[in-house]
Amino acid sequence: MYIVQIASEYAGVAKVGGLADVVQGLSRELSIRGHHVEVILPKYDVMKSDRVWGLTKAYSDLWVPYHHFWVHCDVYFGHVDGVKCFFIEPHFFKNFFSRGLIYGHKDDPERFAFFSKAALEFMLKTNKHPDVIHVHDWQTGLVPLMLCETYRGFGMTHPRVCYTIHNIHHQGTTGEFVLRQIGLNPASYMTMERLLDPRYPNAVNIMKGGIVFSNFVTTVSPTYMNEIMWTGLGHNLQEVLQYYRGKCGGVLNGLDYAEWNPEVDRFIPHNYSPNSIDVKYKNKEALRNRFWLRQEYKPIIAVVSRLDHQKGVGLIRHALFYALANGCQFVLLGTSPDAGINQDFWNLKRQLNDNPDCHLELGFDEGLSHLIFAGSDMVLIPSAFEPCGLTQLIGLKYGTVPVVRRTGGLADTVFDANYADKPYYDRNGYVFNDLNSEGLESALRRAIGMWFHYPRHWRELMQNGMRQDHSWNYPAQDYVNIYEHIREK
Ligand code: ADP
């Protein structure tokens, strides 16, 4: 099958969050399976060009109609981990992608509406007629609309569109001028059935457009799809999703085992597997040495996370003191874009600076995160909501037992050691329901008790997780099934 991914992020080259990992992991797995995969991305000034093999200018005659201009773009081509990637570079006084940041500008909707238009224009000019175009999050939510309403008229009648929602919290709400800029008449689209935002009168909701105009809509876990459709987590798009439920489904993300595998991980001092689990404890020793923690018979509880309200910062703080009061060690690696939260954790760090059982590392450090997963006994994820979540999947692969709140992808991947309706060999962690300190303690207490008093059972729990397959193998097949389902026969 011929598949084109259009996205705003790609792991290794331009990454802000999990979206980048999904586009990269899925594209690579589909390529390995023999599908013809191409990825179209913006050419950011901050992208890591050294990760693109053979980056060259491939097309320099792309003129994109935009508002009352024609914007000249160059298109670069190169391989990332064997996958064909195109990077669009507009030459325009607004410098859409040369601003030192991927997101965070006031005109983000304009920037990505332009990118969506340019990607389609590039496909039209170069005669690309894939079976499926796969687009992601609000940034590329206007692609299905423009394909249906504009580009089908230019002969692009073959491609079908799959739209993936990675986080419904961000919907790309903007003004109708954005439609005018990409050549659409707002009067035709500013209706409740189409793009009108359910909350703000006269606002355009780009994600809604993605849902309405695509052939299939996915989220990054089945539980998250259920939550955004039927519980209060839909951020006002629940009724749209309910209306289109016949074309909606959840596909759990995979984890890139080329990056995350304790048997071959280049960031950790001692590699190990489910059959050599004792070697993991050498990494625990290394982690303690790195953080000046004392070497004592205690479990290490870890948090590796963005520090924001989605991730349950209040509960992370509570867990820290609960762990210390119950004979455990606690390590945290995290950053926060929120100044208040950042300050709070810096204060905590100063307060606990001399504690031999605790270390807070406030920053982003990929290599260190690998050592923490390899050297800790538990990873804590008390999220308020979690579309999929990667850290629990990493924890499972590294024999680091996840303690999580039952929401989104966490509910689909972590099964409680005591209460899950699963056979014992499938149980792999601890789960709590209520987003409060009692809920958190109910799971942590059981996990800590098991670690101290039933080491043999704990080991089984670790091995159960390590043996589960959360690679891209199954999710890629799920996407292929969806592509087959929607493609024009
Ligand atoms: P989200 O995409 O919502 O931030 P995910 O769990 O899906 O959360 O993915 C987070 C990824 O970022 C994981 O691979 C995690 O290890 C990594 N990560 C988060 N914070 C840090 C940090 N401070 N340093 C290094 N890696 C981090």
Short mmCIF file of C-alpha atoms and ligand atoms in Angstrom, two decimals:
data_model
loop_
_atom_site.label_atom_id
_atom_site.label_comp_id
_atom_site.label_asym_id
_atom_site.label_seq_id
_atom_site.Cartn_x
_atom_site.Cartn_y
_atom_site.Cartn_z
CA MET A 1 0.00 0.00 0.00
CA TYR A 2 1.13 3.57 -0.63
CA ILE A 3 0.79 5.68 2.54
CA VAL A 4 1.66 9.34 3.09
CA GLN A 5 1.94 10.63 6.65
CA ILE A 6 1.55 14.39 7.07
CA ALA A 7 2.58 15.57 10.52
CA SER A 8 4.13 18.41 12.51
CA GLU A 9 6.63 16.22 14.42
CA TYR A 10 8.91 13.25 13.78
CA ALA A 11 11.02 11.62 16.51
CA GLY A 12 14.74 12.18 16.09
CA VAL A 13 14.23 15.21 13.85
CA ALA A 14 11.61 17.46 15.41
CA LYS A 15 10.04 16.22 18.64
CA VAL A 16 7.90 17.88 21.27
CA GLY A 17 5.94 14.91 22.61
CA GLY A 18 4.46 11.47 21.98
CA LEU A 19 3.07 12.49 18.56
CA ALA A 20 6.63 12.45 17.20
CA ASP A 21 7.23 8.91 18.49
CA VAL A 22 4.01 7.60 16.96
CA VAL A 23 4.58 9.04 13.48
CA GLN A 24 8.17 7.78 13.45
CA GLY A 25 7.52 4.34 14.99
CA LEU A 26 4.48 3.63 12.82
CA SER A 27 6.15 4.85 9.60
CA ARG A 28 9.20 2.70 10.20
CA GLU A 29 7.21 -0.42 11.01
CA LEU A 30 5.02 0.06 7.92
CA SER A 31 8.14 0.48 5.76
CA ILE A 32 9.71 -2.65 7.21
CA ARG A 33 6.54 -4.52 6.27
CA GLY A 34 7.03 -3.49 2.65
CA HIS A 35 4.52 -0.65 2.35
CA HIS A 36 5.53 2.45 0.43
CA VAL A 37 5.65 5.13 3.12
CA GLU A 38 6.44 8.83 2.73
CA VAL A 39 6.35 11.47 5.42
CA ILE A 40 5.77 15.19 4.82
CA LEU A 41 6.98 17.59 7.52
CA PRO A 42 7.72 21.31 7.88
CA LYS A 43 11.39 22.22 7.58
CA TYR A 44 11.95 23.86 10.96
CA ASP A 45 15.10 25.83 11.59
CA VAL A 46 15.43 23.84 14.85
CA MET A 47 15.11 20.41 13.23
CA LYS A 48 18.03 18.02 13.73
CA SER A 49 19.27 17.86 10.13
CA ASP A 50 22.14 15.54 11.06
CA ARG A 51 19.58 12.79 11.72
CA VAL A 52 18.40 12.98 8.08
CA TRP A 53 20.48 10.85 5.77
CA GLY A 54 21.29 12.47 2.42
CA LEU A 55 19.24 15.64 2.93
CA THR A 56 19.05 17.45 -0.42
CA LYS A 57 16.80 19.93 -2.15
CA ALA A 58 14.44 17.78 -4.20
CA TYR A 59 11.91 20.25 -5.55
CA SER A 60 12.29 23.97 -5.84
CA ASP A 61 9.31 24.92 -7.91
CA LEU A 62 6.48 24.69 -5.42
CA TRP A 63 4.24 27.76 -5.42
CA VAL A 64 1.48 27.60 -2.84
CA PRO A 65 -1.61 29.83 -3.25
CA TYR A 66 -2.08 31.59 0.06
CA HIS A 67 -4.43 34.46 0.73
CA HIS A 68 -3.67 36.81 -2.16
CA PHE A 69 -0.05 35.65 -2.56
CA TRP A 70 1.73 32.76 -4.14
CA VAL A 71 4.29 31.53 -1.62
CA HIS A 72 7.43 29.97 -3.01
CA CYS A 73 8.61 26.82 -1.21
CA ASP A 74 11.59 24.50 -1.48
CA VAL A 75 11.08 20.86 -0.66
CA TYR A 76 13.96 18.84 0.79
CA PHE A 77 14.22 15.08 0.79
CA GLY A 78 16.14 12.61 2.94
CA HIS A 79 15.86 9.32 4.82
CA VAL A 80 15.28 9.08 8.57
CA ASP A 81 15.94 5.55 9.83
CA GLY A 82 15.26 4.30 6.31
CA VAL A 83 11.94 6.15 5.90
CA LYS A 84 11.51 8.68 3.06
CA CYS A 85 10.84 12.17 4.44
CA PHE A 86 10.03 15.44 2.66
CA PHE A 87 10.54 18.78 4.39
CA ILE A 88 8.70 21.87 3.16
CA GLU A 89 10.49 25.20 3.50
CA PRO A 90 8.41 28.28 2.65
CA HIS A 91 10.10 31.54 1.70
CA PHE A 92 7.68 34.02 3.14
CA PHE A 93 8.05 37.16 5.20
CA LYS A 94 6.20 35.53 8.10
CA ASN A 95 9.00 32.98 8.56
CA PHE A 96 6.52 30.29 9.57
CA PHE A 97 9.05 27.61 10.52
CA SER A 98 12.18 29.63 11.31
CA ARG A 99 11.40 30.89 14.76
CA GLY A 100 13.52 28.73 17.04
CA LEU A 101 10.47 26.87 18.41
CA ILE A 102 8.13 24.23 16.99
CA TYR A 103 4.99 25.46 18.77
CA GLY A 104 4.05 28.34 21.02
CA HIS A 105 3.40 31.19 18.60
CA LYS A 106 0.20 33.20 18.46
CA ASP A 107 -0.28 32.37 14.79
CA ASP A 108 0.21 28.59 15.15
CA PRO A 109 -3.16 27.89 13.43
CA GLU A 110 -2.04 30.01 10.44
CA ARG A 111 1.36 28.32 10.33
CA PHE A 112 -0.03 24.80 10.27
CA ALA A 113 -2.96 25.64 7.99
CA PHE A 114 -0.35 26.87 5.53
CA PHE A 115 1.70 23.69 6.02
CA SER A 116 -1.39 21.53 5.39
CA LYS A 117 -2.10 23.41 2.18
CA ALA A 118 1.53 23.23 1.07
CA ALA A 119 1.64 19.46 1.69
CA LEU A 120 -1.41 18.90 -0.51
CA GLU A 121 -0.10 21.27 -3.17
CA PHE A 122 3.20 19.37 -3.17
CA MET A 123 1.38 16.06 -3.62
CA LEU A 124 -0.69 17.51 -6.45
CA LYS A 125 2.30 18.99 -8.29
CA THR A 126 4.39 15.82 -7.95
CA ASN A 127 1.53 13.53 -8.93
CA LYS A 128 1.37 11.63 -5.68
CA HIS A 129 -1.81 9.59 -5.40
CA PRO A 130 -1.38 7.47 -2.26
CA ASP A 131 -3.97 4.97 -1.12
CA VAL A 132 -4.07 6.58 2.29
CA ILE A 133 -3.09 9.93 3.75
CA HIS A 134 -2.64 9.71 7.52
CA VAL A 135 -2.79 13.03 9.41
CA HIS A 136 -2.26 13.80 13.07
CA ASP A 137 -3.76 16.15 15.67
CA TRP A 138 -5.16 19.61 15.00
CA GLN A 139 -2.02 20.79 13.17
CA THR A 140 -2.92 18.78 10.08
CA GLY A 141 -6.69 18.63 10.69
CA LEU A 142 -7.41 20.82 7.64
CA VAL A 143 -5.89 18.29 5.22
CA PRO A 144 -9.01 16.07 4.99
CA LEU A 145 -11.21 19.14 4.50
CA MET A 146 -9.06 20.64 1.73
CA LEU A 147 -8.70 17.24 0.07
CA CYS A 148 -12.50 16.80 -0.08
CA GLU A 149 -13.41 20.36 -0.92
CA THR A 150 -10.57 21.56 -3.13
CA TYR A 151 -8.08 18.94 -4.24
CA ARG A 152 -10.56 16.25 -5.28
CA GLY A 153 -11.66 18.78 -7.88
CA PHE A 154 -8.06 18.87 -9.17
CA GLY A 155 -8.03 15.10 -9.66
CA MET A 156 -6.86 13.84 -6.26
CA THR A 157 -9.79 11.48 -6.00
CA HIS A 158 -7.95 8.33 -4.96
CA PRO A 159 -6.55 8.95 -1.45
CA ARG A 160 -8.57 8.18 1.67
CA VAL A 161 -7.76 9.88 4.98
CA CYS A 162 -7.12 8.49 8.44
CA TYR A 163 -7.05 11.11 11.22
CA THR A 164 -5.41 10.40 14.59
CA ILE A 165 -6.17 12.41 17.73
CA HIS A 166 -3.18 12.30 20.06
CA ASN A 167 -4.50 14.81 22.58
CA ILE A 168 -7.98 16.32 22.35
CA HIS A 169 -6.99 19.01 24.81
CA HIS A 170 -5.48 21.02 21.94
CA GLN A 171 -7.98 21.56 19.13
CA GLY A 172 -6.64 24.47 17.07
CA THR A 173 -9.38 26.99 17.76
CA THR A 174 -8.98 30.09 15.63
CA GLY A 175 -10.76 32.71 13.53
CA GLU A 176 -12.40 32.30 10.13
CA PHE A 177 -9.64 34.32 8.44
CA VAL A 178 -7.53 31.14 8.51
CA LEU A 179 -10.01 29.52 6.11
CA ARG A 180 -9.91 32.51 3.80
CA GLN A 181 -6.12 32.39 3.73
CA ILE A 182 -6.16 28.84 2.39
CA GLY A 183 -8.77 29.63 -0.23
CA LEU A 184 -11.94 28.42 1.47
CA ASN A 185 -15.12 30.45 1.76
CA PRO A 186 -15.89 30.69 5.52
CA ALA A 187 -19.63 31.00 4.90
CA SER A 188 -19.71 27.40 3.67
CA TYR A 189 -17.91 25.99 6.68
CA MET A 190 -19.00 28.05 9.70
CA THR A 191 -21.88 25.75 10.58
CA MET A 192 -22.37 23.39 13.53
CA GLU A 193 -22.23 20.37 11.19
CA ARG A 194 -18.83 21.49 9.91
CA LEU A 195 -16.16 23.67 11.53
CA LEU A 196 -17.94 25.90 14.02
CA ASP A 197 -16.46 25.54 17.49
CA PRO A 198 -19.01 24.16 20.01
CA ARG A 199 -17.93 26.63 22.71
CA TYR A 200 -16.97 29.89 21.05
CA PRO A 201 -19.42 31.37 18.54
CA ASN A 202 -17.71 32.41 15.29
CA ALA A 203 -14.55 30.39 16.03
CA VAL A 204 -13.18 27.70 13.73
CA ASN A 205 -12.30 24.37 15.35
CA ILE A 206 -9.67 22.66 13.19
CA MET A 207 -9.76 19.33 15.01
CA LYS A 208 -13.49 19.17 14.45
CA GLY A 209 -12.82 19.58 10.72
CA GLY A 210 -10.42 16.65 10.88
CA ILE A 211 -13.10 14.48 12.48
CA VAL A 212 -15.89 15.51 10.11
CA PHE A 213 -13.99 15.24 6.81
CA SER A 214 -11.79 12.16 7.30
CA ASN A 215 -12.71 8.58 6.45
CA PHE A 216 -11.59 7.17 9.78
CA VAL A 217 -10.71 8.69 13.16
CA THR A 218 -8.44 7.04 15.69
CA THR A 219 -7.10 7.89 19.12
CA VAL A 220 -3.95 6.46 20.65
CA SER A 221 -5.73 3.99 22.93
CA PRO A 222 -9.18 2.39 22.98
CA THR A 223 -9.99 3.64 26.50
CA TYR A 224 -9.10 7.22 25.55
CA MET A 225 -11.53 7.03 22.61
CA ASN A 226 -14.22 5.86 24.98
CA GLU A 227 -13.39 8.58 27.50
CA ILE A 228 -13.43 11.46 25.01
CA MET A 229 -16.64 10.20 23.44
CA TRP A 230 -18.67 9.32 26.48
CA THR A 231 -17.18 10.91 29.61
CA GLY A 232 -16.32 14.51 30.42
CA LEU A 233 -12.89 14.33 28.72
CA GLY A 234 -14.06 15.23 25.22
CA HIS A 235 -13.48 18.98 25.68
CA ASN A 236 -16.79 19.76 23.93
CA LEU A 237 -16.13 17.53 20.92
CA GLN A 238 -17.89 14.51 22.46
CA GLU A 239 -21.10 15.08 20.53
CA VAL A 240 -19.24 15.27 17.22
CA LEU A 241 -17.44 12.04 18.06
CA GLN A 242 -20.69 10.38 19.09
CA TYR A 243 -22.30 11.42 15.82
CA TYR A 244 -19.39 9.93 13.84
CA ARG A 245 -18.84 6.92 16.11
CA GLY A 246 -19.24 4.52 13.18
CA LYS A 247 -15.87 5.66 11.82
CA CYS A 248 -14.00 5.95 15.14
CA GLY A 249 -11.66 3.54 16.89
CA GLY A 250 -8.75 3.39 19.32
CA VAL A 251 -5.34 1.91 18.47
CA LEU A 252 -2.85 1.55 21.28
CA ASN A 253 0.55 3.10 20.56
CA GLY A 254 3.59 0.91 20.28
CA LEU A 255 7.03 1.49 21.77
CA ASP A 256 10.16 1.64 19.64
CA TYR A 257 12.14 -1.33 20.92
CA ALA A 258 15.16 -0.22 18.89
CA GLU A 259 15.39 2.68 21.38
CA TRP A 260 13.89 1.09 24.47
CA ASN A 261 15.21 -2.38 25.17
CA PRO A 262 17.33 -3.23 28.26
CA GLU A 263 19.06 -6.03 26.33
CA VAL A 264 20.77 -3.57 23.96
CA ASP A 265 20.27 -0.12 25.54
CA ARG A 266 23.45 1.90 24.99
CA PHE A 267 22.65 4.39 27.75
CA ILE A 268 22.74 1.90 30.63
CA PRO A 269 25.91 0.37 32.09
CA HIS A 270 24.55 -3.19 32.39
CA ASN A 271 22.26 -4.81 29.82
CA TYR A 272 19.75 -7.40 31.00
CA SER A 273 16.75 -9.48 29.92
CA PRO A 274 13.85 -11.33 31.63
CA ASN A 275 16.26 -14.26 32.09
CA SER A 276 18.99 -12.18 33.73
CA ILE A 277 16.93 -9.93 35.93
CA ASP A 278 19.56 -9.80 38.69
CA VAL A 279 21.75 -7.68 36.41
CA LYS A 280 19.10 -4.96 36.72
CA TYR A 281 20.29 -4.41 40.31
CA LYS A 282 23.73 -3.35 39.05
CA ASN A 283 21.93 -0.53 37.27
CA LYS A 284 20.17 0.27 40.55
CA GLU A 285 23.59 0.60 42.16
CA ALA A 286 24.78 2.83 39.30
CA LEU A 287 21.68 5.02 39.61
CA ARG A 288 22.27 5.43 43.35
CA ASN A 289 25.89 6.36 42.75
CA ARG A 290 24.88 8.90 40.13
CA PHE A 291 22.40 10.56 42.50
CA TRP A 292 24.35 10.12 45.76
CA LEU A 293 21.64 7.93 47.24
CA ARG A 294 22.54 5.49 49.98
CA GLN A 295 22.92 1.79 49.13
CA GLU A 296 20.30 0.14 51.35
CA TYR A 297 17.65 -2.55 50.98
CA LYS A 298 14.88 -0.25 49.74
CA PRO A 299 12.80 0.05 46.56
CA ILE A 300 13.35 3.05 44.29
CA ILE A 301 10.18 4.74 43.05
CA ALA A 302 10.72 6.85 39.91
CA VAL A 303 8.86 9.58 38.05
CA VAL A 304 9.99 10.62 34.55
CA SER A 305 7.53 13.14 33.25
CA ARG A 306 6.54 16.54 32.06
CA LEU A 307 5.43 18.25 35.24
CA ASP A 308 1.96 19.59 34.54
CA HIS A 309 -1.58 19.15 35.74
CA GLN A 310 -2.28 16.38 33.22
CA LYS A 311 0.45 14.31 34.85
CA GLY A 312 -0.92 14.77 38.39
CA VAL A 313 1.81 17.00 39.86
CA GLY A 314 0.00 17.26 43.21
CA LEU A 315 -0.04 13.50 43.56
CA ILE A 316 3.61 13.21 42.49
CA ARG A 317 4.50 15.55 45.35
CA HIS A 318 2.35 13.54 47.76
CA ALA A 319 3.92 10.28 46.59
CA LEU A 320 7.40 11.62 47.26
CA PHE A 321 6.69 12.16 50.97
CA TYR A 322 4.66 8.96 51.23
CA ALA A 323 7.55 6.98 49.76
CA LEU A 324 10.09 8.51 52.11
CA ALA A 325 7.84 7.90 55.12
CA ASN A 326 7.45 4.24 54.14
CA GLY A 327 11.08 3.24 53.78
CA CYS A 328 11.51 3.84 50.03
CA GLN A 329 13.77 5.97 47.87
CA PHE A 330 12.35 8.43 45.33
CA VAL A 331 13.86 9.84 42.14
CA LEU A 332 12.29 12.32 39.74
CA LEU A 333 13.33 13.57 36.31
CA GLY A 334 11.05 16.27 34.97
CA THR A 335 10.55 19.72 33.54
CA SER A 336 7.67 22.11 33.55
CA PRO A 337 6.78 24.94 31.18
CA ASP A 338 4.65 26.39 34.02
CA ALA A 339 6.71 28.81 36.14
CA GLY A 340 4.66 28.15 39.29
CA ILE A 341 5.08 24.37 39.13
CA ASN A 342 8.75 24.75 38.28
CA GLN A 343 9.33 26.97 41.30
CA ASP A 344 7.48 24.53 43.53
CA PHE A 345 9.73 21.64 42.47
CA TRP A 346 12.89 23.74 42.79
CA ASN A 347 11.86 24.57 46.36
CA LEU A 348 11.26 20.88 47.02
CA LYS A 349 14.65 20.05 45.57
CA ARG A 350 16.38 22.53 47.90
CA GLN A 351 14.40 21.27 50.88
CA LEU A 352 15.41 17.65 50.20
CA ASN A 353 18.91 18.34 48.99
CA ASP A 354 20.67 16.43 51.79
CA ASN A 355 18.23 13.55 51.95
CA PRO A 356 20.11 10.31 51.08
CA ASP A 357 16.87 8.66 49.87
CA CYS A 358 15.68 11.24 47.40
CA HIS A 359 16.87 13.04 44.29
CA LEU A 360 15.04 15.47 42.03
CA GLU A 361 16.59 16.24 38.64
CA LEU A 362 14.82 19.18 37.02
CA GLY A 363 15.62 19.17 33.33
CA PHE A 364 15.27 17.08 30.17
CA ASP A 365 17.87 14.32 29.81
CA GLU A 366 17.21 11.43 27.47
CA GLY A 367 20.23 9.34 28.54
CA LEU A 368 19.51 9.76 32.23
CA SER A 369 15.90 8.71 31.71
CA HIS A 370 17.15 5.32 30.43
CA LEU A 371 19.28 4.81 33.55
CA ILE A 372 16.33 5.72 35.78
CA PHE A 373 14.04 3.21 34.08
CA ALA A 374 16.73 0.52 34.30
CA GLY A 375 17.72 1.25 37.91
CA SER A 376 14.33 1.80 39.58
CA ASP A 377 11.88 -0.72 40.99
CA MET A 378 8.66 1.17 40.24
CA VAL A 379 7.56 3.97 37.92
CA LEU A 380 4.70 6.15 39.14
CA ILE A 381 2.19 7.72 36.69
CA PRO A 382 -0.76 9.34 38.54
CA SER A 383 -2.20 11.15 35.49
CA ALA A 384 -5.50 13.02 35.45
CA PHE A 385 -5.83 11.88 31.83
CA GLU A 386 -3.44 10.03 29.54
CA PRO A 387 -4.22 9.48 25.85
CA CYS A 388 -1.75 6.59 25.73
CA GLY A 389 1.40 7.18 27.77
CA LEU A 390 4.82 5.80 26.96
CA THR A 391 6.50 5.65 30.36
CA GLN A 392 4.41 2.72 31.59
CA LEU A 393 5.35 0.80 28.43
CA ILE A 394 9.01 1.61 29.03
CA GLY A 395 8.66 0.58 32.69
CA LEU A 396 7.17 -2.77 31.65
CA LYS A 397 10.00 -3.48 29.21
CA TYR A 398 12.62 -2.61 31.86
CA GLY A 399 11.08 -4.67 34.68
CA THR A 400 10.17 -1.45 36.49
CA VAL A 401 6.68 -2.08 37.81
CA PRO A 402 4.20 0.69 36.88
CA VAL A 403 1.92 2.20 39.51
CA VAL A 404 -0.73 4.14 37.59
CA ARG A 405 -4.10 5.78 37.69
CA ARG A 406 -6.77 3.97 35.66
CA THR A 407 -7.24 6.32 32.70
CA GLY A 408 -6.71 6.26 28.91
CA GLY A 409 -3.84 4.12 27.70
CA LEU A 410 -2.74 3.39 31.26
CA ALA A 411 -6.00 1.46 31.77
CA ASP A 412 -5.33 -0.51 28.57
CA THR A 413 -1.79 -1.58 29.44
CA VAL A 414 -1.39 -1.90 33.23
CA PHE A 415 -3.26 -4.66 35.05
CA ASP A 416 -3.44 -4.69 38.81
CA ALA A 417 -1.51 -7.42 40.63
CA ASN A 418 -4.39 -8.00 43.07
CA TYR A 419 -7.62 -6.99 41.38
CA ALA A 420 -7.30 -7.26 37.59
CA ASP A 421 -9.76 -9.52 35.80
CA LYS A 422 -6.78 -11.15 34.09
CA PRO A 423 -4.84 -14.35 34.65
CA TYR A 424 -1.85 -13.95 37.00
CA TYR A 425 0.70 -14.11 34.20
CA ASP A 426 -0.87 -11.03 32.55
CA ARG A 427 -0.85 -8.87 35.69
CA ASN A 428 1.97 -6.38 35.59
CA GLY A 429 1.49 -3.44 37.98
CA TYR A 430 -0.70 -1.50 40.39
CA VAL A 431 -3.71 0.59 39.48
CA PHE A 432 -5.86 3.10 41.37
CA ASN A 433 -9.08 4.87 40.39
CA ASP A 434 -9.54 8.03 42.41
CA LEU A 435 -7.50 11.08 41.53
CA ASN A 436 -6.63 11.91 45.14
CA SER A 437 -4.10 10.99 47.80
CA GLU A 438 -6.23 8.13 49.20
CA GLY A 439 -6.43 6.58 45.75
CA LEU A 440 -2.71 6.93 45.20
CA GLU A 441 -1.84 5.48 48.62
CA SER A 442 -4.14 2.50 48.05
CA ALA A 443 -1.93 1.40 45.16
CA LEU A 444 1.46 2.50 46.50
CA ARG A 445 0.86 0.77 49.84
CA ARG A 446 0.19 -2.55 48.11
CA ALA A 447 3.17 -2.16 45.79
CA ILE A 448 5.60 -1.30 48.58
CA GLY A 449 4.24 -4.13 50.76
CA MET A 450 4.69 -6.64 47.95
CA TRP A 451 8.24 -5.47 47.28
CA PHE A 452 9.31 -5.84 50.93
CA HIS A 453 7.40 -8.96 51.92
CA TYR A 454 6.91 -11.08 48.78
CA PRO A 455 10.03 -10.66 46.65
CA ARG A 456 9.31 -13.82 44.68
CA HIS A 457 5.89 -12.52 43.63
CA TRP A 458 7.42 -9.15 42.85
CA ARG A 459 9.86 -10.82 40.51
CA GLU A 460 7.02 -12.59 38.74
CA LEU A 461 5.29 -9.26 38.27
CA MET A 462 8.46 -7.81 36.74
CA GLN A 463 8.86 -10.75 34.41
CA ASN A 464 5.20 -10.65 33.34
CA GLY A 465 5.69 -7.05 32.21
CA MET A 466 9.02 -7.70 30.50
CA ARG A 467 7.58 -10.54 28.45
CA GLN A 468 4.64 -8.55 27.08
CA ASP A 469 4.94 -7.25 23.55
CA HIS A 470 4.28 -3.52 23.22
CA SER A 471 6.35 -3.07 20.07
CA TRP A 472 4.83 -1.57 16.91
CA ASN A 473 4.07 -5.06 15.67
CA TYR A 474 0.38 -5.21 16.67
CA PRO A 475 -0.50 -1.49 16.36
CA ALA A 476 0.95 -1.33 12.84
CA GLN A 477 -1.23 -4.28 11.85
CA ASP A 478 -4.25 -2.50 13.35
CA TYR A 479 -3.51 0.58 11.24
CA VAL A 480 -3.03 -1.54 8.11
CA ASN A 481 -6.46 -3.06 8.78
CA ILE A 482 -7.96 0.43 9.06
CA TYR A 483 -6.20 1.58 5.88
CA GLU A 484 -7.51 -1.50 4.06
CA HIS A 485 -10.98 -0.80 5.40
CA ILE A 486 -11.10 2.76 4.04
CA ARG A 487 -9.05 2.54 0.88
CA GLU A 488 -10.78 2.84 -2.44
CA LYS A 489 -11.10 -0.60 -3.89
P1 ADP B 1 3.64 13.01 26.97
O1 ADP B 1 3.81 12.78 25.49
O2 ADP B 1 2.25 13.35 27.40
O3 ADP B 1 4.66 13.93 27.57
P2 ADP B 1 4.34 10.21 27.21
O4 ADP B 1 4.37 9.29 28.39
O5 ADP B 1 3.49 9.79 26.05
O6 ADP B 1 3.92 11.63 27.75
O7 ADP B 1 5.82 10.41 26.64
C1 ADP B 1 6.80 11.07 27.37
C2 ADP B 1 8.18 10.70 26.84
O8 ADP B 1 9.09 11.75 27.19
C3 ADP B 1 8.75 9.43 27.47
O9 ADP B 1 9.61 8.80 26.54
C4 ADP B 1 9.57 9.96 28.66
O10 ADP B 1 10.62 9.09 29.01
C5 ADP B 1 10.10 11.26 28.08
N1 ADP B 1 10.37 12.29 29.08
C6 ADP B 1 9.47 13.02 29.78
N2 ADP B 1 10.10 13.91 30.57
C7 ADP B 1 11.43 13.73 30.38
C8 ADP B 1 12.62 14.35 30.91
N3 ADP B 1 12.52 15.32 31.79
N4 ADP B 1 13.81 13.91 30.47
C9 ADP B 1 13.89 12.91 29.56
N5 ADP B 1 12.83 12.29 29.02
C10 ADP B 1 11.61 12.69 29.42
#
